[in-house]
Short mmCIF file of C-alpha atoms in Angstrom, two decimals:
data_model
loop_
_atom_site.label_atom_id
_atom_site.label_comp_id
_atom_site.label_asym_id
_atom_site.label_seq_id
_atom_site.Cartn_x
_atom_site.Cartn_y
_atom_site.Cartn_z
CA UNK A 1 27.15 -8.64 90.13
CA UNK A 2 27.41 -6.62 93.13
CA UNK A 3 24.49 -4.94 92.83
CA UNK A 4 22.38 -8.38 92.32
CA UNK A 5 24.18 -9.44 95.49
CA UNK A 6 23.73 -6.45 97.77
CA UNK A 7 19.74 -6.37 96.27
CA UNK A 8 19.43 -10.33 97.22
CA UNK A 9 21.01 -9.50 100.69
CA UNK A 10 18.44 -6.66 101.45
CA UNK A 11 15.23 -8.58 100.58
CA UNK A 12 16.21 -11.40 102.82
CA UNK A 13 17.03 -8.71 105.49
CA UNK A 14 13.56 -7.26 104.88
CA UNK A 15 14.82 -4.17 103.78
CA UNK A 16 12.30 -2.96 101.25
CA UNK A 17 13.40 0.69 100.70
CA UNK A 18 16.76 -0.66 100.17
CA UNK A 19 15.95 -3.53 98.34
CA UNK A 20 14.11 -1.77 95.97
CA UNK A 21 16.86 1.09 95.09
CA UNK A 22 19.38 -1.75 94.62
CA UNK A 23 16.73 -3.61 91.57
CA UNK A 24 16.75 0.15 90.61
CA UNK A 25 20.58 -0.12 90.06
CA UNK A 26 21.00 -2.87 89.29
CA UNK A 27 17.88 -3.16 86.18
CA UNK A 28 20.06 0.51 85.12
CA UNK A 29 23.48 -1.32 85.02
CA UNK A 30 22.01 -4.00 83.02
CA UNK A 31 20.77 -1.89 80.65
CA UNK A 32 23.25 0.60 80.52
CA UNK A 33 26.48 -1.92 80.38
CA UNK A 34 25.37 -5.57 79.93
CA UNK A 35 25.02 -8.64 82.20
CA UNK A 36 24.99 -11.66 81.04
CA UNK A 37 23.63 -13.18 84.22
CA UNK A 38 20.82 -10.32 84.76
CA UNK A 39 17.85 -12.41 84.49
CA UNK A 40 14.65 -10.03 86.41
CA UNK A 41 12.45 -13.33 86.48
CA UNK A 42 13.85 -13.88 89.62
CA UNK A 43 13.69 -10.29 91.56
CA UNK A 44 11.18 -8.29 90.05
CA UNK A 45 8.48 -10.61 92.46
CA UNK A 46 10.67 -9.37 94.99
CA UNK A 47 10.12 -5.64 93.98
CA UNK A 48 6.80 -6.08 93.60
CA UNK A 49 6.04 -7.38 97.03
CA UNK A 50 8.32 -4.85 98.07
CA UNK A 51 6.61 -1.70 96.55
CA UNK A 52 3.22 -3.20 97.92
CA UNK A 53 4.07 -3.32 101.44
CA UNK A 54 5.89 0.36 101.05
CA UNK A 55 2.63 1.60 99.93
CA UNK A 56 4.33 2.47 96.32
CA UNK A 57 1.79 0.63 94.26
CA UNK A 58 2.14 3.59 91.58
CA UNK A 59 5.47 2.24 90.81
CA UNK A 60 3.92 -1.42 89.86
CA UNK A 61 3.15 -0.43 86.34
CA UNK A 62 6.82 0.67 85.55
CA UNK A 63 8.60 -2.79 86.71
CA UNK A 64 5.62 -5.06 85.26
CA UNK A 65 6.53 -3.08 81.88
CA UNK A 66 10.27 -3.54 82.25
CA UNK A 67 10.24 -7.26 83.16
CA UNK A 68 7.70 -7.71 79.74
CA UNK A 69 10.00 -5.65 77.61
CA UNK A 70 12.98 -7.62 79.30
CA UNK A 71 11.18 -11.19 78.20
CA UNK A 72 10.31 -9.89 75.09
CA UNK A 73 13.55 -8.82 74.05
CA UNK A 74 15.08 -12.50 75.21
CA UNK A 75 12.52 -14.56 73.57
CA UNK A 76 10.72 -15.77 76.44
CA UNK A 77 7.65 -17.42 76.13
CA UNK A 78 5.28 -18.54 79.16
CA UNK A 79 6.50 -22.17 79.05
CA UNK A 80 10.23 -20.90 79.69
CA UNK A 81 9.68 -18.85 82.39
CA UNK A 82 10.25 -20.00 86.28
CA UNK A 83 7.30 -21.17 87.89
CA UNK A 84 7.20 -18.74 90.60
#
């Protein structure tokens, strides 16, 4: 939960580089230890936008693959995804 909060605050502050790093830590923590409230549907959008602004578009496919894989593992279909 700590990584999620840090990521959110950094996104609000416009600190793209630090926010992407916090999102990376959140992703790996949730994958390794589990985190019941982990929902990348809500934060990958911020990560993708930050990567674009940082001119790190080569990392976009990594995050999109992670998101699609997570959605499949959690049986999420298009109709149950957030509107954003």
